[in-house]
Amino acid sequence: MRIYTSESVSVGHPDKLADQISDALLDAFFENEAPEYKGQTRVAVETLLTRGVAVVAGEVRTEGYVDVAKVVRETISSAGYTDTDYGFDGRTCGVLVAIQEQSADIAQGVDKNAAHKSDKKVGAGDQGMMFGYATRETPELMPLPLSIAHALVRKSVEVREEQAKSGTGPLLLPDAKSQVSVEYDDKGKPVRINTIVLSHQHVDALKLEAVQAMVNAEVIKPVLANYTEYIQGEPLLHINPTGKFVIGGPQGDTGVTGRKIIVDTYGGMAPHGGGAFSGKDPTKVDRSAAYVARYIAKNVVAAGLADRCVIQLAYAIGVAEPVAVNVDTFGTETIDPSEISKRIREAYDLTPEGIINLLGLLNVKYLPTAKNGHFGNSAFPWEDTSNSSKLL
């Protein structure tokens, strides 16, 4: 018996809020680009949040105009930070913008007909390795501990928003973190939810006992009702284990884009690359190749070729074709793994341009990806398995 643990964080967590700002800006740059410039906008934006201040820095190439400070403020406010009593207020916080033009040295390796005139393809925006993962543990083919952890913080947001609509205002505040530990048997099958940790920011007037009772009754129990097959006895609960949690969000902890990539990917149940996703346009393979790797892994599992699959891709900056494509099915495959690899290479164009076209990445709204993980949401195109028969 082994125990595996994954965590998630709410939209009000400072790091996740920084991700949302970066992706809201990416969406805005795409939405405001000139029609004749579509596909040529380049964005690499990072956000840092601390008490009362948002700092946005990065490199952008665009022919459109974006009111950066307005997007930043709207994103902060939409996460629930609308009052200085909550430690952060999107309407009044300072916004420092330090965005410059994309480096010409990088652009020459990415743009068509630039560094590699012979193949006339968009080159990778950076070097690196990217991973995609899928497992039959859940209907969405995601690891069970992470799926539950995401569900807990999604539910906590719903509860907080319902409280905000009431006459008294919210008692739970935007910052929250969940952690779920699940027992697996010797065959790698999840069998029991062992421990749940949920820390939730709250108003000062709410005592610890009231917070614990509220979170258990309104967040944890409704979520666990969807996972009854994994309930054997009562899971161990740690609700606000440090006690009082009033100072939260950017007031309590600095937030930085890309610091929650375990939450964004597979909760530690599978490898991930070194690059973060949020704030990057899809020529950056840190993002787009991670998406197509998930797409391929999920389709391998959906096609019945394996019960569990990791896809690894690797790229060199400025070069279109991946330098490596690897498949690991952990002994769960139904055909020879080398045949799976062969079918993948034949079925998919894994150049940046091929990935962008396959998944329609110029038409995606990226802000939702920065809220509850980039994988497992059926609304995202890289989660589609309708063409899994292509691998048969």
Short mmCIF file of N, CA and C in Angstrom, two decimals, residues 41-207:
data_model
loop_
_atom_site.label_atom_id
_atom_site.label_comp_id
_atom_site.label_asym_id
_atom_site.label_seq_id
_atom_site.Cartn_x
_atom_site.Cartn_y
_atom_site.Cartn_z
N THR A 41 1.18 37.74 -33.14
CA THR A 41 1.36 38.32 -31.81
C THR A 41 2.19 37.37 -30.95
N ARG A 42 3.15 37.92 -30.25
CA ARG A 42 4.00 37.14 -29.36
C ARG A 42 3.91 37.72 -27.95
N VAL A 43 3.67 36.85 -26.98
CA VAL A 43 3.47 37.30 -25.60
C VAL A 43 4.23 36.39 -24.65
N ALA A 44 4.99 36.99 -23.76
CA ALA A 44 5.63 36.28 -22.64
C ALA A 44 5.59 37.23 -21.45
N VAL A 45 4.55 37.10 -20.64
CA VAL A 45 4.27 38.07 -19.58
C VAL A 45 4.30 37.38 -18.21
N GLU A 46 4.98 38.00 -17.27
CA GLU A 46 5.06 37.50 -15.90
C GLU A 46 4.43 38.53 -14.95
N THR A 47 3.85 38.03 -13.86
CA THR A 47 3.22 38.91 -12.88
C THR A 47 3.76 38.61 -11.49
N LEU A 48 4.00 39.65 -10.72
CA LEU A 48 4.37 39.53 -9.31
C LEU A 48 3.38 40.33 -8.49
N LEU A 49 2.87 39.72 -7.44
CA LEU A 49 1.90 40.39 -6.56
C LEU A 49 2.44 40.44 -5.14
N THR A 50 2.29 41.59 -4.52
CA THR A 50 2.58 41.72 -3.10
C THR A 50 1.59 42.72 -2.53
N ARG A 51 1.71 43.02 -1.29
CA ARG A 51 0.68 43.82 -0.62
C ARG A 51 0.45 45.15 -1.34
N GLY A 52 -0.75 45.29 -1.92
CA GLY A 52 -1.16 46.55 -2.54
C GLY A 52 -0.56 46.84 -3.90
N VAL A 53 0.25 45.91 -4.45
CA VAL A 53 0.95 46.21 -5.70
C VAL A 53 0.94 44.99 -6.63
N ALA A 54 0.72 45.26 -7.91
CA ALA A 54 0.87 44.25 -8.96
C ALA A 54 1.93 44.74 -9.93
N VAL A 55 2.93 43.90 -10.19
CA VAL A 55 4.00 44.24 -11.13
C VAL A 55 3.90 43.30 -12.32
N VAL A 56 3.78 43.87 -13.51
CA VAL A 56 3.68 43.08 -14.74
C VAL A 56 4.90 43.38 -15.60
N ALA A 57 5.63 42.34 -15.98
CA ALA A 57 6.82 42.51 -16.81
C ALA A 57 6.84 41.42 -17.87
N GLY A 58 7.57 41.68 -18.95
CA GLY A 58 7.67 40.67 -19.98
C GLY A 58 7.98 41.25 -21.33
N GLU A 59 7.80 40.41 -22.36
CA GLU A 59 8.11 40.80 -23.72
C GLU A 59 6.89 40.55 -24.60
N VAL A 60 6.53 41.52 -25.39
CA VAL A 60 5.33 41.43 -26.24
C VAL A 60 5.64 42.01 -27.61
N ARG A 61 5.11 41.38 -28.65
CA ARG A 61 5.12 41.95 -29.99
C ARG A 61 3.69 41.94 -30.51
N THR A 62 3.14 43.10 -30.77
CA THR A 62 1.75 43.18 -31.21
C THR A 62 1.52 44.48 -31.97
N GLU A 63 0.48 44.48 -32.79
CA GLU A 63 0.05 45.69 -33.47
C GLU A 63 -1.22 46.26 -32.84
N GLY A 64 -1.69 45.62 -31.78
CA GLY A 64 -2.90 46.08 -31.11
C GLY A 64 -2.58 46.86 -29.85
N TYR A 65 -3.63 47.34 -29.17
CA TYR A 65 -3.45 48.09 -27.93
C TYR A 65 -4.22 47.40 -26.81
N VAL A 66 -3.60 47.30 -25.67
CA VAL A 66 -4.23 46.73 -24.48
C VAL A 66 -4.00 47.67 -23.30
N ASP A 67 -5.06 47.99 -22.58
CA ASP A 67 -4.94 48.76 -21.34
C ASP A 67 -4.53 47.77 -20.25
N VAL A 68 -3.25 47.62 -20.07
CA VAL A 68 -2.72 46.58 -19.18
C VAL A 68 -3.23 46.76 -17.76
N ALA A 69 -3.16 47.97 -17.24
CA ALA A 69 -3.57 48.20 -15.85
C ALA A 69 -5.04 47.85 -15.65
N LYS A 70 -5.87 48.14 -16.64
CA LYS A 70 -7.30 47.82 -16.52
C LYS A 70 -7.52 46.32 -16.46
N VAL A 71 -6.84 45.57 -17.31
CA VAL A 71 -6.96 44.10 -17.30
C VAL A 71 -6.51 43.55 -15.96
N VAL A 72 -5.40 44.07 -15.44
CA VAL A 72 -4.88 43.61 -14.15
C VAL A 72 -5.92 43.84 -13.05
N ARG A 73 -6.45 45.03 -13.00
CA ARG A 73 -7.43 45.37 -11.95
C ARG A 73 -8.69 44.52 -12.05
N GLU A 74 -9.18 44.33 -13.27
CA GLU A 74 -10.40 43.53 -13.45
C GLU A 74 -10.18 42.08 -13.03
N THR A 75 -9.00 41.54 -13.31
CA THR A 75 -8.72 40.15 -12.96
C THR A 75 -8.61 39.97 -11.45
N ILE A 76 -7.95 40.90 -10.79
CA ILE A 76 -7.84 40.85 -9.33
C ILE A 76 -9.22 40.93 -8.68
N SER A 77 -10.04 41.85 -9.18
CA SER A 77 -11.38 42.02 -8.62
C SER A 77 -12.25 40.79 -8.85
N SER A 78 -12.14 40.17 -10.03
CA SER A 78 -12.97 39.00 -10.34
C SER A 78 -12.62 37.81 -9.46
N ALA A 79 -11.41 37.79 -8.91
CA ALA A 79 -11.02 36.71 -8.01
C ALA A 79 -11.56 36.91 -6.59
N GLY A 80 -12.18 38.05 -6.35
CA GLY A 80 -12.79 38.31 -5.05
C GLY A 80 -12.10 39.36 -4.20
N TYR A 81 -11.02 39.91 -4.70
CA TYR A 81 -10.29 40.94 -3.94
C TYR A 81 -10.83 42.32 -4.30
N THR A 82 -11.89 42.72 -3.58
CA THR A 82 -12.58 43.96 -3.87
C THR A 82 -12.70 44.87 -2.65
N ASP A 83 -11.91 44.59 -1.65
CA ASP A 83 -12.01 45.37 -0.41
C ASP A 83 -10.67 45.30 0.31
N THR A 84 -10.19 46.42 0.79
CA THR A 84 -8.91 46.42 1.52
C THR A 84 -8.99 45.59 2.80
N ASP A 85 -10.21 45.35 3.30
CA ASP A 85 -10.35 44.49 4.47
C ASP A 85 -9.95 43.05 4.15
N TYR A 86 -9.95 42.69 2.86
CA TYR A 86 -9.53 41.35 2.45
C TYR A 86 -8.02 41.30 2.23
N GLY A 87 -7.34 42.42 2.42
CA GLY A 87 -5.90 42.47 2.27
C GLY A 87 -5.43 42.87 0.90
N PHE A 88 -6.37 43.02 -0.05
CA PHE A 88 -5.99 43.38 -1.42
C PHE A 88 -7.25 43.86 -2.12
N ASP A 89 -7.14 44.92 -2.88
CA ASP A 89 -8.31 45.48 -3.57
C ASP A 89 -7.90 45.82 -5.00
N GLY A 90 -8.49 45.11 -5.96
CA GLY A 90 -8.17 45.35 -7.36
C GLY A 90 -8.50 46.74 -7.83
N ARG A 91 -9.41 47.39 -7.16
CA ARG A 91 -9.81 48.74 -7.59
C ARG A 91 -8.82 49.81 -7.19
N THR A 92 -8.03 49.55 -6.15
CA THR A 92 -7.16 50.60 -5.62
C THR A 92 -5.68 50.23 -5.58
N CYS A 93 -5.33 48.97 -5.86
CA CYS A 93 -3.93 48.57 -5.76
C CYS A 93 -3.09 49.26 -6.83
N GLY A 94 -1.81 49.39 -6.56
CA GLY A 94 -0.90 49.95 -7.55
C GLY A 94 -0.60 48.93 -8.63
N VAL A 95 -0.42 49.38 -9.87
CA VAL A 95 -0.07 48.51 -10.99
C VAL A 95 1.16 49.09 -11.68
N LEU A 96 2.25 48.35 -11.66
CA LEU A 96 3.49 48.77 -12.30
C LEU A 96 3.69 47.91 -13.54
N VAL A 97 3.84 48.57 -14.70
CA VAL A 97 3.97 47.85 -15.97
C VAL A 97 5.37 48.04 -16.52
N ALA A 98 6.05 46.93 -16.78
CA ALA A 98 7.40 46.96 -17.35
C ALA A 98 7.46 45.95 -18.50
N ILE A 99 6.71 46.23 -19.55
CA ILE A 99 6.65 45.36 -20.72
C ILE A 99 7.48 45.97 -21.84
N GLN A 100 8.30 45.13 -22.47
CA GLN A 100 9.13 45.60 -23.57
C GLN A 100 8.89 44.74 -24.81
N GLU A 101 9.48 45.12 -25.92
CA GLU A 101 9.31 44.40 -27.17
C GLU A 101 10.06 43.07 -27.12
N GLN A 102 9.51 42.07 -27.81
CA GLN A 102 10.16 40.77 -27.87
C GLN A 102 11.54 40.89 -28.49
N SER A 103 12.47 40.12 -27.95
CA SER A 103 13.83 40.12 -28.46
C SER A 103 13.87 39.70 -29.93
N ALA A 104 14.59 40.45 -30.73
CA ALA A 104 14.76 40.10 -32.14
C ALA A 104 15.53 38.80 -32.29
N ASP A 105 16.41 38.51 -31.35
CA ASP A 105 17.18 37.27 -31.41
C ASP A 105 16.28 36.04 -31.24
N ILE A 106 15.27 36.18 -30.37
CA ILE A 106 14.32 35.08 -30.21
C ILE A 106 13.39 35.03 -31.41
N ALA A 107 12.92 36.17 -31.86
CA ALA A 107 11.96 36.22 -32.96
C ALA A 107 12.51 35.57 -34.22
N GLN A 108 13.80 35.73 -34.50
CA GLN A 108 14.36 35.20 -35.73
C GLN A 108 14.35 33.68 -35.77
N GLY A 109 14.31 33.06 -34.62
CA GLY A 109 14.27 31.60 -34.57
C GLY A 109 12.87 31.04 -34.57
N VAL A 110 11.87 31.92 -34.35
CA VAL A 110 10.50 31.46 -34.23
C VAL A 110 9.69 31.75 -35.49
N ASP A 111 9.87 32.94 -36.05
CA ASP A 111 9.05 33.35 -37.18
C ASP A 111 9.33 32.53 -38.43
N LYS A 112 8.32 32.41 -39.26
CA LYS A 112 8.49 31.72 -40.54
C LYS A 112 9.53 32.42 -41.40
N ASN A 113 10.24 31.64 -42.20
CA ASN A 113 11.20 32.15 -43.18
C ASN A 113 12.33 32.93 -42.54
N ALA A 114 12.60 32.63 -41.28
CA ALA A 114 13.66 33.37 -40.61
C ALA A 114 14.90 32.50 -40.52
N ALA A 115 15.23 32.00 -39.35
CA ALA A 115 16.49 31.29 -39.17
C ALA A 115 16.57 30.01 -40.00
N HIS A 116 15.41 29.34 -40.20
CA HIS A 116 15.43 28.08 -40.94
C HIS A 116 14.61 28.25 -42.22
N LYS A 117 15.17 28.96 -43.17
CA LYS A 117 14.46 29.26 -44.40
C LYS A 117 14.13 28.00 -45.20
N SER A 118 14.91 26.94 -45.01
CA SER A 118 14.73 25.75 -45.83
C SER A 118 13.38 25.08 -45.59
N ASP A 119 12.93 25.02 -44.33
CA ASP A 119 11.66 24.33 -44.11
C ASP A 119 10.49 25.30 -43.98
N LYS A 120 10.76 26.59 -43.86
CA LYS A 120 9.73 27.61 -43.82
C LYS A 120 8.65 27.31 -42.77
N LYS A 121 9.08 26.82 -41.61
CA LYS A 121 8.16 26.50 -40.54
C LYS A 121 8.44 27.35 -39.32
N VAL A 122 7.38 27.55 -38.51
CA VAL A 122 7.55 28.25 -37.25
C VAL A 122 8.44 27.41 -36.35
N GLY A 123 9.50 28.02 -35.82
CA GLY A 123 10.40 27.30 -34.92
C GLY A 123 9.88 27.33 -33.50
N ALA A 124 10.39 26.43 -32.67
CA ALA A 124 10.01 26.41 -31.26
C ALA A 124 10.50 27.69 -30.57
N GLY A 125 9.67 28.21 -29.68
CA GLY A 125 10.01 29.46 -29.01
C GLY A 125 11.05 29.31 -27.92
N ASP A 126 11.40 28.07 -27.58
CA ASP A 126 12.44 27.83 -26.58
C ASP A 126 12.82 26.35 -26.62
N GLN A 127 13.93 26.03 -26.00
CA GLN A 127 14.28 24.63 -25.83
C GLN A 127 13.54 24.08 -24.63
N GLY A 128 13.60 22.77 -24.45
CA GLY A 128 13.02 22.19 -23.24
C GLY A 128 12.31 20.89 -23.51
N MET A 129 11.85 20.26 -22.41
CA MET A 129 11.10 19.02 -22.51
C MET A 129 9.74 19.23 -21.87
N MET A 130 8.73 18.59 -22.45
CA MET A 130 7.35 18.72 -22.00
C MET A 130 6.72 17.35 -21.87
N PHE A 131 5.80 17.21 -20.92
CA PHE A 131 5.20 15.91 -20.64
C PHE A 131 3.68 16.00 -20.67
N GLY A 132 3.06 14.92 -21.12
CA GLY A 132 1.62 14.76 -21.03
C GLY A 132 1.31 13.43 -20.37
N TYR A 133 0.20 13.36 -19.64
CA TYR A 133 -0.11 12.16 -18.86
C TYR A 133 -1.61 11.89 -18.93
N ALA A 134 -1.96 10.61 -18.89
CA ALA A 134 -3.36 10.21 -18.79
C ALA A 134 -3.43 8.88 -18.06
N THR A 135 -4.48 8.69 -17.26
CA THR A 135 -4.67 7.46 -16.50
C THR A 135 -6.17 7.20 -16.37
N ARG A 136 -6.53 5.94 -16.28
CA ARG A 136 -7.95 5.58 -16.18
C ARG A 136 -8.54 5.77 -14.78
N GLU A 137 -7.82 6.38 -13.88
CA GLU A 137 -8.30 6.51 -12.50
C GLU A 137 -9.61 7.29 -12.39
N THR A 138 -9.83 8.24 -13.28
CA THR A 138 -11.03 9.09 -13.22
C THR A 138 -11.63 9.20 -14.62
N PRO A 139 -12.91 9.61 -14.73
CA PRO A 139 -13.52 9.77 -16.05
C PRO A 139 -12.78 10.75 -16.96
N GLU A 140 -12.17 11.77 -16.36
CA GLU A 140 -11.42 12.75 -17.14
C GLU A 140 -10.00 12.30 -17.42
N LEU A 141 -9.66 11.07 -17.00
CA LEU A 141 -8.34 10.47 -17.22
C LEU A 141 -7.23 11.26 -16.54
N MET A 142 -7.53 11.74 -15.33
CA MET A 142 -6.57 12.46 -14.50
C MET A 142 -6.33 11.69 -13.21
N PRO A 143 -5.21 11.95 -12.52
CA PRO A 143 -4.96 11.29 -11.23
C PRO A 143 -6.05 11.64 -10.21
N LEU A 144 -6.48 10.63 -9.46
CA LEU A 144 -7.56 10.83 -8.50
C LEU A 144 -7.24 11.88 -7.43
N PRO A 145 -6.06 11.86 -6.80
CA PRO A 145 -5.81 12.87 -5.75
C PRO A 145 -5.94 14.30 -6.26
N LEU A 146 -5.45 14.55 -7.47
CA LEU A 146 -5.52 15.90 -8.03
C LEU A 146 -6.95 16.28 -8.39
N SER A 147 -7.70 15.34 -8.95
CA SER A 147 -9.09 15.63 -9.31
C SER A 147 -9.89 16.04 -8.09
N ILE A 148 -9.69 15.33 -6.97
CA ILE A 148 -10.40 15.69 -5.74
C ILE A 148 -9.92 17.03 -5.21
N ALA A 149 -8.61 17.25 -5.24
CA ALA A 149 -8.07 18.52 -4.74
C ALA A 149 -8.63 19.70 -5.53
N HIS A 150 -8.68 19.57 -6.87
CA HIS A 150 -9.28 20.63 -7.70
C HIS A 150 -10.76 20.82 -7.35
N ALA A 151 -11.48 19.72 -7.17
CA ALA A 151 -12.91 19.81 -6.86
C ALA A 151 -13.15 20.56 -5.56
N LEU A 152 -12.28 20.37 -4.58
CA LEU A 152 -12.44 21.04 -3.29
C LEU A 152 -12.32 22.56 -3.42
N VAL A 153 -11.30 23.03 -4.16
CA VAL A 153 -11.15 24.49 -4.25
C VAL A 153 -12.20 25.09 -5.17
N ARG A 154 -12.65 24.33 -6.19
CA ARG A 154 -13.75 24.83 -7.01
C ARG A 154 -15.01 25.02 -6.16
N LYS A 155 -15.27 24.04 -5.31
CA LYS A 155 -16.45 24.13 -4.44
C LYS A 155 -16.31 25.28 -3.46
N SER A 156 -15.11 25.50 -2.95
CA SER A 156 -14.92 26.59 -2.00
C SER A 156 -15.21 27.94 -2.64
N VAL A 157 -14.87 28.08 -3.91
CA VAL A 157 -15.17 29.33 -4.63
C VAL A 157 -16.68 29.50 -4.76
N GLU A 158 -17.38 28.40 -5.08
CA GLU A 158 -18.84 28.48 -5.18
C GLU A 158 -19.46 28.93 -3.86
N VAL A 159 -18.98 28.36 -2.75
CA VAL A 159 -19.51 28.72 -1.44
C VAL A 159 -19.25 30.18 -1.14
N ARG A 160 -18.02 30.63 -1.40
CA ARG A 160 -17.68 32.03 -1.14
C ARG A 160 -18.53 32.98 -1.98
N GLU A 161 -18.75 32.63 -3.25
CA GLU A 161 -19.53 33.50 -4.12
C GLU A 161 -20.99 33.55 -3.69
N GLU A 162 -21.52 32.43 -3.21
CA GLU A 162 -22.89 32.43 -2.70
C GLU A 162 -22.98 33.30 -1.45
N GLN A 163 -21.97 33.21 -0.58
CA GLN A 163 -21.96 34.06 0.61
C GLN A 163 -21.89 35.53 0.24
N ALA A 164 -21.12 35.85 -0.82
CA ALA A 164 -20.96 37.25 -1.24
C ALA A 164 -22.28 37.84 -1.72
N LYS A 165 -23.16 36.97 -2.24
CA LYS A 165 -24.47 37.44 -2.72
C LYS A 165 -25.45 37.68 -1.58
N SER A 166 -25.13 37.14 -0.41
CA SER A 166 -26.02 37.30 0.73
C SER A 166 -25.88 38.70 1.31
N GLY A 167 -26.80 39.04 2.17
CA GLY A 167 -26.80 40.38 2.74
C GLY A 167 -25.63 40.64 3.67
N THR A 168 -25.07 39.60 4.26
CA THR A 168 -23.98 39.79 5.22
C THR A 168 -22.60 39.80 4.56
N GLY A 169 -22.51 39.36 3.31
CA GLY A 169 -21.22 39.30 2.64
C GLY A 169 -20.51 38.00 2.93
N PRO A 170 -19.37 37.75 2.27
CA PRO A 170 -18.68 36.47 2.43
C PRO A 170 -18.03 36.31 3.80
N LEU A 171 -18.07 35.10 4.31
CA LEU A 171 -17.33 34.75 5.53
C LEU A 171 -16.01 34.09 5.17
N LEU A 172 -16.01 33.32 4.08
CA LEU A 172 -14.79 32.75 3.54
C LEU A 172 -14.23 33.71 2.50
N LEU A 173 -12.92 33.90 2.51
CA LEU A 173 -12.27 34.88 1.62
C LEU A 173 -11.50 34.14 0.51
N PRO A 174 -10.94 34.86 -0.47
CA PRO A 174 -10.49 34.21 -1.72
C PRO A 174 -9.35 33.22 -1.62
N ASP A 175 -8.46 33.32 -0.65
CA ASP A 175 -7.27 32.49 -0.63
C ASP A 175 -7.57 31.13 0.02
N ALA A 176 -7.23 30.05 -0.68
CA ALA A 176 -7.46 28.71 -0.13
C ALA A 176 -6.52 27.71 -0.79
N LYS A 177 -6.22 26.63 -0.04
CA LYS A 177 -5.36 25.54 -0.55
C LYS A 177 -5.95 24.21 -0.10
N SER A 178 -5.95 23.25 -1.00
CA SER A 178 -6.39 21.90 -0.64
C SER A 178 -5.25 20.92 -0.87
N GLN A 179 -5.32 19.80 -0.18
CA GLN A 179 -4.34 18.72 -0.37
C GLN A 179 -5.04 17.40 -0.06
N VAL A 180 -4.87 16.43 -0.96
CA VAL A 180 -5.57 15.16 -0.83
C VAL A 180 -4.57 14.01 -0.93
N SER A 181 -4.63 13.10 0.02
CA SER A 181 -3.79 11.90 0.03
C SER A 181 -4.67 10.68 -0.19
N VAL A 182 -4.28 9.85 -1.16
CA VAL A 182 -5.06 8.68 -1.52
C VAL A 182 -4.19 7.43 -1.40
N GLU A 183 -4.76 6.37 -0.81
CA GLU A 183 -4.06 5.09 -0.72
C GLU A 183 -4.22 4.30 -2.02
N TYR A 184 -3.12 3.72 -2.49
CA TYR A 184 -3.11 2.88 -3.68
C TYR A 184 -2.68 1.47 -3.29
N ASP A 185 -3.29 0.46 -3.93
CA ASP A 185 -2.89 -0.91 -3.64
C ASP A 185 -1.62 -1.26 -4.41
N ASP A 186 -1.16 -2.48 -4.26
CA ASP A 186 0.10 -2.90 -4.85
C ASP A 186 0.06 -2.95 -6.37
N LYS A 187 -1.14 -2.91 -6.95
CA LYS A 187 -1.27 -2.90 -8.40
C LYS A 187 -1.41 -1.49 -8.96
N GLY A 188 -1.28 -0.50 -8.07
CA GLY A 188 -1.36 0.89 -8.51
C GLY A 188 -2.77 1.41 -8.67
N LYS A 189 -3.74 0.76 -8.03
CA LYS A 189 -5.14 1.18 -8.12
C LYS A 189 -5.52 1.97 -6.87
N PRO A 190 -6.17 3.14 -7.03
CA PRO A 190 -6.60 3.90 -5.85
C PRO A 190 -7.73 3.18 -5.14
N VAL A 191 -7.62 3.12 -3.80
CA VAL A 191 -8.63 2.36 -3.04
C VAL A 191 -9.29 3.18 -1.93
N ARG A 192 -8.60 4.21 -1.40
CA ARG A 192 -9.17 4.92 -0.25
C ARG A 192 -8.60 6.32 -0.11
N ILE A 193 -9.47 7.27 0.18
CA ILE A 193 -9.03 8.63 0.52
C ILE A 193 -8.55 8.60 1.96
N ASN A 194 -7.29 8.92 2.16
CA ASN A 194 -6.68 8.81 3.47
C ASN A 194 -6.78 10.11 4.26
N THR A 195 -6.35 11.24 3.65
CA THR A 195 -6.27 12.51 4.37
C THR A 195 -6.67 13.66 3.46
N ILE A 196 -7.37 14.63 4.02
CA ILE A 196 -7.71 15.86 3.31
C ILE A 196 -7.25 17.04 4.16
N VAL A 197 -6.50 17.94 3.52
CA VAL A 197 -6.09 19.19 4.16
C VAL A 197 -6.74 20.33 3.39
N LEU A 198 -7.39 21.23 4.10
CA LEU A 198 -7.98 22.41 3.44
C LEU A 198 -7.79 23.61 4.34
N SER A 199 -7.00 24.56 3.85
CA SER A 199 -6.78 25.81 4.59
C SER A 199 -7.51 26.92 3.85
N HIS A 200 -8.37 27.65 4.54
CA HIS A 200 -9.20 28.66 3.89
C HIS A 200 -9.16 29.99 4.64
N GLN A 201 -8.84 31.04 3.90
CA GLN A 201 -8.88 32.38 4.46
C GLN A 201 -10.31 32.73 4.87
N HIS A 202 -10.45 33.50 5.94
CA HIS A 202 -11.78 33.83 6.44
C HIS A 202 -11.78 35.21 7.09
N VAL A 203 -12.95 35.74 7.33
CA VAL A 203 -13.05 37.04 8.00
C VAL A 203 -12.63 36.88 9.45
N ASP A 204 -12.15 37.97 10.02
CA ASP A 204 -11.60 37.94 11.38
C ASP A 204 -12.65 37.55 12.41
N ALA A 205 -13.91 37.91 12.15
CA ALA A 205 -14.97 37.66 13.14
C ALA A 205 -15.32 36.18 13.26
N LEU A 206 -14.89 35.36 12.30
CA LEU A 206 -15.25 33.95 12.30
C LEU A 206 -14.22 33.15 13.11
N LYS A 207 -14.66 32.48 14.13
CA LYS A 207 -13.76 31.70 14.98
C LYS A 207 -13.37 30.38 14.30
#
